[in-house]
Each structure stands twice: as structure tokens, then as C-alpha cells.
PDB file of C-alpha atoms in Angstrom:
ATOM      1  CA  UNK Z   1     -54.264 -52.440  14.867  1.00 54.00           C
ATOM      2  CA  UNK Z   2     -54.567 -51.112  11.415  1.00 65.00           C
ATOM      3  CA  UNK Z   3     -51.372 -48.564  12.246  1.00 79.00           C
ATOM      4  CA  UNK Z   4     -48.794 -49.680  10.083  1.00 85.00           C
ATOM      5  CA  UNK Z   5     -44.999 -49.786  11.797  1.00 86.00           C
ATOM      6  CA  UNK Z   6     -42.314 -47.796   9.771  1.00 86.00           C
ATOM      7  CA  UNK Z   7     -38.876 -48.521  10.486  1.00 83.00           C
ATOM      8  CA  UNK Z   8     -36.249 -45.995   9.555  1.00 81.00           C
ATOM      9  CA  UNK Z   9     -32.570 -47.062   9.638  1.00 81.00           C
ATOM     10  CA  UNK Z  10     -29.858 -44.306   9.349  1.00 77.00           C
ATOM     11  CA  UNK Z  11     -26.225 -45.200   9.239  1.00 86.00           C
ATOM     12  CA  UNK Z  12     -24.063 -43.549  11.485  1.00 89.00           C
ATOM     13  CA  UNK Z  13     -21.540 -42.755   8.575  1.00 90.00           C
ATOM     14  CA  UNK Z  14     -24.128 -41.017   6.524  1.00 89.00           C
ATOM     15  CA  UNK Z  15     -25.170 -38.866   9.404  1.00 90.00           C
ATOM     16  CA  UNK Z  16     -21.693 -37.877   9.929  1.00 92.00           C
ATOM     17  CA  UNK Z  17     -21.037 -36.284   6.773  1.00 93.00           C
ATOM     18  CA  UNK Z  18     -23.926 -34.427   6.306  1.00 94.00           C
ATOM     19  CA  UNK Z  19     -23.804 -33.054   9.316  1.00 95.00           C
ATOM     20  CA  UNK Z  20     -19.949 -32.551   8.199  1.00 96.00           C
ATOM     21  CA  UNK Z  21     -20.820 -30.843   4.700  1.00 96.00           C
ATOM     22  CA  UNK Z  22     -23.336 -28.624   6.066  1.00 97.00           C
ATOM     23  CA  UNK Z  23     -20.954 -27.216   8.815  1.00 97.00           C
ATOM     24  CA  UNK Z  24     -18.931 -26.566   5.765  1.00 97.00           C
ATOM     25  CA  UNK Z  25     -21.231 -24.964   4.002  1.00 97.00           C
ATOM     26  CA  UNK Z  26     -22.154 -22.713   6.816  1.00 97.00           C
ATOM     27  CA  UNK Z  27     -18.375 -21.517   7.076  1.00 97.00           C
ATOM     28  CA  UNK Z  28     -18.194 -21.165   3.450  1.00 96.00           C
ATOM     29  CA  UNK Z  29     -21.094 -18.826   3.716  1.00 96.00           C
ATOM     30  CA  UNK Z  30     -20.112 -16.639   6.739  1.00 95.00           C
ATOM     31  CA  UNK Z  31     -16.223 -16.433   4.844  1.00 94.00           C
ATOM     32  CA  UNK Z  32     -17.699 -15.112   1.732  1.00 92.00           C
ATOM     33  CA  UNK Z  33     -20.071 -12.702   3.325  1.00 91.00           C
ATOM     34  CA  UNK Z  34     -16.620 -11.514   5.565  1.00 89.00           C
ATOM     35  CA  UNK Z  35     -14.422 -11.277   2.145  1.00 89.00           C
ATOM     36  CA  UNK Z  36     -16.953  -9.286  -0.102  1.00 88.00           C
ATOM     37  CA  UNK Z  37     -18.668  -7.043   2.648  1.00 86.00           C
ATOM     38  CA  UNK Z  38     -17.479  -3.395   2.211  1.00 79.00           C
ATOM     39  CA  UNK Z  39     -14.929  -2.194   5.045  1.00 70.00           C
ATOM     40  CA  UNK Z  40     -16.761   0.267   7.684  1.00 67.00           C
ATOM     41  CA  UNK Z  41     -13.218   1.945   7.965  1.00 59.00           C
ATOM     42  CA  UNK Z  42     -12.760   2.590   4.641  1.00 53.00           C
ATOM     43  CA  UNK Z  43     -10.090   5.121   2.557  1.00 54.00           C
ATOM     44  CA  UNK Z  44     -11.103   7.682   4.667  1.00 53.00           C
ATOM     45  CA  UNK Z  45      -9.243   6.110   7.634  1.00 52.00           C
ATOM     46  CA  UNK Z  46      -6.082   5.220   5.813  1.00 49.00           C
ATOM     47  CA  UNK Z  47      -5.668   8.870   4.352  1.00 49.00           C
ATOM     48  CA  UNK Z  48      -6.212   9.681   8.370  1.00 55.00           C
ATOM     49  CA  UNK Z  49      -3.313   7.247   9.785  1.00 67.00           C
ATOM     50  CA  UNK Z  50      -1.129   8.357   6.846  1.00 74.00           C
ATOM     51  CA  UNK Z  51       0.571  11.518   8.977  1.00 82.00           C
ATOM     52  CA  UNK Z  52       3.223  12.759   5.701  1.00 86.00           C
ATOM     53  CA  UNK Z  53       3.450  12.294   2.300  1.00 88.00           C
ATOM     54  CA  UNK Z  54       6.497  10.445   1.383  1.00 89.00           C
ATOM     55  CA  UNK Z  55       9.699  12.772   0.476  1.00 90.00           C
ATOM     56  CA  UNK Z  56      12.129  16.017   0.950  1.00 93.00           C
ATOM     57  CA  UNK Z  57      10.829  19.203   2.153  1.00 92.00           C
ATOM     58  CA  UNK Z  58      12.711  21.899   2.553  1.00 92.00           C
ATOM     59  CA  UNK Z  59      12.482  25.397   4.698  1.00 92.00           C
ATOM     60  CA  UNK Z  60      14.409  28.415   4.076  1.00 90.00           C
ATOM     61  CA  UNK Z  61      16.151  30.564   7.600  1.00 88.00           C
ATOM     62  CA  UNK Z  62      17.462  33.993   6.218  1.00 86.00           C
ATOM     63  CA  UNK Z  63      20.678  35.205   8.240  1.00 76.00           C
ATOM     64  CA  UNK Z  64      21.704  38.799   6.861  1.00 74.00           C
ATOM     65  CA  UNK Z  65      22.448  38.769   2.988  1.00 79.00           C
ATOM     66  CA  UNK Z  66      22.911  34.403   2.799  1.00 81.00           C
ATOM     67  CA  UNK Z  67      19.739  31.908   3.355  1.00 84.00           C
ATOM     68  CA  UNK Z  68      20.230  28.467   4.748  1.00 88.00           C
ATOM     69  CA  UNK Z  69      17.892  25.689   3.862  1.00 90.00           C
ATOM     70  CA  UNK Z  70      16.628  23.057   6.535  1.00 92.00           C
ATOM     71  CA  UNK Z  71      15.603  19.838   4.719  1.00 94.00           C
ATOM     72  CA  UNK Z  72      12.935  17.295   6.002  1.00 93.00           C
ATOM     73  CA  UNK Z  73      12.826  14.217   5.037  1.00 93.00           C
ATOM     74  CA  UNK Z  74       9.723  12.032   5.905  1.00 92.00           C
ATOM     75  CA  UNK Z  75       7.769   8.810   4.770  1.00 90.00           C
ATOM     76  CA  UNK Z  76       4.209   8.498   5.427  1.00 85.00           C
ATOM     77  CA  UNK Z  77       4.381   8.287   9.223  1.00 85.00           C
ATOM     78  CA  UNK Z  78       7.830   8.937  10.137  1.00 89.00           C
ATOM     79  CA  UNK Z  79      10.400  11.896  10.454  1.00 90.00           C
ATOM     80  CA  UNK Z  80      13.322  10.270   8.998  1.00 90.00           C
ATOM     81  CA  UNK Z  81      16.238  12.921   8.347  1.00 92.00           C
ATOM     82  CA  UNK Z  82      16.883  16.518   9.576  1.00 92.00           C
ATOM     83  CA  UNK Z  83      19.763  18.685   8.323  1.00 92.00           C
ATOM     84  CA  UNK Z  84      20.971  22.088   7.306  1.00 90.00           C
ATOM     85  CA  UNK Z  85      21.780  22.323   3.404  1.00 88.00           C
ATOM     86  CA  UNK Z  86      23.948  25.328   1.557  1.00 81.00           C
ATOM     87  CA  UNK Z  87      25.885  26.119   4.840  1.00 80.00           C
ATOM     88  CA  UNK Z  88      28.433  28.129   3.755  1.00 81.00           C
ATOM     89  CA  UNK Z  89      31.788  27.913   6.003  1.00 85.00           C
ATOM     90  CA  UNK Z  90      31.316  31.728   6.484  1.00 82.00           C
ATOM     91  CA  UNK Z  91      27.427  31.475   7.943  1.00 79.00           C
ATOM     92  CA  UNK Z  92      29.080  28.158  10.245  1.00 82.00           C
ATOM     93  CA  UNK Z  93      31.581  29.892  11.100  1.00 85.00           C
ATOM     94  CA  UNK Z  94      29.209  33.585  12.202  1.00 84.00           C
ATOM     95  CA  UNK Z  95      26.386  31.150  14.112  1.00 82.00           C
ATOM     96  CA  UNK Z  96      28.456  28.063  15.230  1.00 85.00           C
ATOM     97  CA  UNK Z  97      25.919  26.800  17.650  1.00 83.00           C
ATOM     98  CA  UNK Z  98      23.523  26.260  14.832  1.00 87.00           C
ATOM     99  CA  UNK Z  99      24.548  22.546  13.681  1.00 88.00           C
ATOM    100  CA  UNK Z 100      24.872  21.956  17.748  1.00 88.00           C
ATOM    101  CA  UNK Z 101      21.373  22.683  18.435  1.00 89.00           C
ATOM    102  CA  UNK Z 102      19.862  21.038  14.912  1.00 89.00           C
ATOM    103  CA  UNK Z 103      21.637  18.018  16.287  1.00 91.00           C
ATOM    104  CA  UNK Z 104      19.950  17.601  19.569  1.00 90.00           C
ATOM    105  CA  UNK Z 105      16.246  18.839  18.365  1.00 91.00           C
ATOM    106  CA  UNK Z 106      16.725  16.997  15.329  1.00 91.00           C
ATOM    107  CA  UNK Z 107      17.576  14.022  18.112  1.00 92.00           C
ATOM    108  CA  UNK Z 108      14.299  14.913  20.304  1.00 91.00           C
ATOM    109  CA  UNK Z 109      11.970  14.783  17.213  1.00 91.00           C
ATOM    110  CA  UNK Z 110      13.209  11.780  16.001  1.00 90.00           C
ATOM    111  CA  UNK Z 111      12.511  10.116  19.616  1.00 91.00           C
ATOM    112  CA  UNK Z 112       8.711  11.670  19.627  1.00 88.00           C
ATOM    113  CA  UNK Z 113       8.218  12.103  16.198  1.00 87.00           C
ATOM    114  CA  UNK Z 114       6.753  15.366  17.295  1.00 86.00           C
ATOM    115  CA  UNK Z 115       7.936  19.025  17.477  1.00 86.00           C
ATOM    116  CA  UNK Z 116       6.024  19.247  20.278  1.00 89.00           C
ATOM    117  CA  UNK Z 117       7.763  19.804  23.953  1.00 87.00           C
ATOM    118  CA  UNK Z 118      11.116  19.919  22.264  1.00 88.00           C
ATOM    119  CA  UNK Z 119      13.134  21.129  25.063  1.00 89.00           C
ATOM    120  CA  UNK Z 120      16.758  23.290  24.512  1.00 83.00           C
ATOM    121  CA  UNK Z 121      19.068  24.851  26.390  1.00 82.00           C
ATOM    122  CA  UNK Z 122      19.296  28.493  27.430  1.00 82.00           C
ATOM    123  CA  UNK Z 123      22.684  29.622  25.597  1.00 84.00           C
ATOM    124  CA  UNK Z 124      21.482  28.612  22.221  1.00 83.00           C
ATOM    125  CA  UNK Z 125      17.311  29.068  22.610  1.00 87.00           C
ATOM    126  CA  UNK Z 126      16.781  31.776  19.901  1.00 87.00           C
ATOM    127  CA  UNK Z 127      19.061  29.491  17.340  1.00 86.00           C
ATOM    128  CA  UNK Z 128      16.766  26.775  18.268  1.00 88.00           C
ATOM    129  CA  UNK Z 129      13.431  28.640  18.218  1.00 90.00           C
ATOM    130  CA  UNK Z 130      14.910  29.624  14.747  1.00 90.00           C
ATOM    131  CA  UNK Z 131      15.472  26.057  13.355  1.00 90.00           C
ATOM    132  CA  UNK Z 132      12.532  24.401  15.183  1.00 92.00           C
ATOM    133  CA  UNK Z 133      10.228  26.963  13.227  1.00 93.00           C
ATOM    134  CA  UNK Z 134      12.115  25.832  10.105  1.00 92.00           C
ATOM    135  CA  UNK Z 135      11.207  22.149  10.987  1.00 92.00           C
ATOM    136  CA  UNK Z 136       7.638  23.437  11.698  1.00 92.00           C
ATOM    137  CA  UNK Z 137       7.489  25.075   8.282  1.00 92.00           C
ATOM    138  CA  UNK Z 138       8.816  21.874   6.492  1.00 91.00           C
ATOM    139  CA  UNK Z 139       6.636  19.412   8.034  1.00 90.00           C
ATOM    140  CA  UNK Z 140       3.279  21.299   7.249  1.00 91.00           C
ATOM    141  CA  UNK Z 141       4.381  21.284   3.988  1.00 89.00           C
ATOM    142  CA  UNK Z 142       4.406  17.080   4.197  1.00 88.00           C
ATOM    143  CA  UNK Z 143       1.205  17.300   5.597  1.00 87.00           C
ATOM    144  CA  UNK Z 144      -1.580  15.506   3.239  1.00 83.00           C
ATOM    145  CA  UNK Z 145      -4.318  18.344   3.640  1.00 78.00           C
ATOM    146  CA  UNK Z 146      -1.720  21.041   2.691  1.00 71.00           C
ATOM    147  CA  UNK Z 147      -0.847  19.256  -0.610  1.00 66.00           C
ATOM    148  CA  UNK Z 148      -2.097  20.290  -3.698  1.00 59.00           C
ATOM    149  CA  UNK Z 149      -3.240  17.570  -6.686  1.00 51.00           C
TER     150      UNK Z 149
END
């Protein structure tokens, strides 16, 4: 028997923690790979989500010789405030379902966040049709594709 007999003796506690640090050092690896590997979404998507550009838009409505201006006012995915501005007591007082029917589209958009489906009733439809293309005209100026740099 000219085979010589090695014994190898490995402590439990040693075994542990290298098993322990290299199970570390795997995770280390994988969480810097995750950190520093460029996003498949990108800007591209953000720009996408973002609906509006933050602010106040406004659309004019001409009735006979005074104009009344319909002001948006939006955040980047919201429809935050409708109203009427320069409504003269004389124009309120010649149209007075006007701030009647901005009240309950304004309400429907602000629920859907849409102009779509807005529904309104038959005695004030062509006041509505007139301020819901107002809204139109003020929230595709908000939009980010119809701004200008």
C-alpha cells in the first residue's frame, strides 16, 4: 500500500461563512447590474403617461359684439378647474343658462377626466355644444404634442 491517506478537516464555522459571503456577493452583483442597467421604458414612456402640460389655458366663445373666455386649468394628468372668465352681467344676464350648463359638464369631466360622452340636457344643448367645444379647444392646447419649445 504505497497510497498515501490524506485527511482533510473543514470546520463547520468556516464553511458557513463562505458559503455566507459568496451568497452576498452574488446579491451584490445581481443589485448592481439591476441599479445601472438602462430602463427599457425609458423618457419616451413618461412623456406618453404625461396627458397635459401643467397650467391655464384659455378658449375664447364670441356672443354678438362681447367674447367670453373659458379657462382650463390642468396639471400633467388631471383636469383641475373649469370656469367662464370676463362675464359681463349683461352677456349673464342675455344667455343665463350658460354658467348652469358649464357647471354640470364642467362636473362630468371632472368625474371622467374626459370630454368624451359628456351628456346634457335638451333645453340648454346648443349652450353646451358651445362651451364643451371651448373646453375641447383649451385642452388641445395643454396637450404636449401641440406645444411649441
Amino acid at each position: 500500500m504505497s497510497s498515501k491517506t490524506k485527511i482533510v478537516v473543514l470546520h463547520m464555522k468556516e464553511l458557513i461563512y463562505t458559503v455566507i459571503f459568496a451568497v452576498l456577493g452574488i446579491l451584490l452583483i445581481l443589485l448592481l447590474i439591476f441599479m445601472f442597467l438602462p430602463d427599457k421604458k425609458g423618457k419616451d414612456d413618461a412623456a406618453e403617461t404625461m396627458q397635459y402640460i401643467a397650467g391655464v389655458y384659455n378658449s375664447s366663445i364670441k356672443f354678438n359684439d362681447s367674447a367670453i373666455d373659458v379657462e382650463v386649468v390642468v396639471d400633467n394628468n388631471r383636469i383641475n378647474s373649469i370656469s367662464l372668465v370676463n362675464l359681463d352681467e349683461s352677456v349673464a344676464a342675455m344667455y343665463p343658462l350658460m354658467q348652469p350648463a358649464l357647471d354640470s359638464i364642467s362636473q362630468q369631466i371632472y368625474e371622467k377626466q374626459s370630454t368624451e360622452n359628456i351628456v346634457f340636457s335638451d333645453e340648454n344643448q346648443y349652450t353646451s355644444t358651445v362651451l364643451l367645444n371651448a373646453i375641447d379647444q383649451a385642452l388641445e392646447k395643454a396637450r404636449p404634442e401641440n406645444q411649441t419649445e
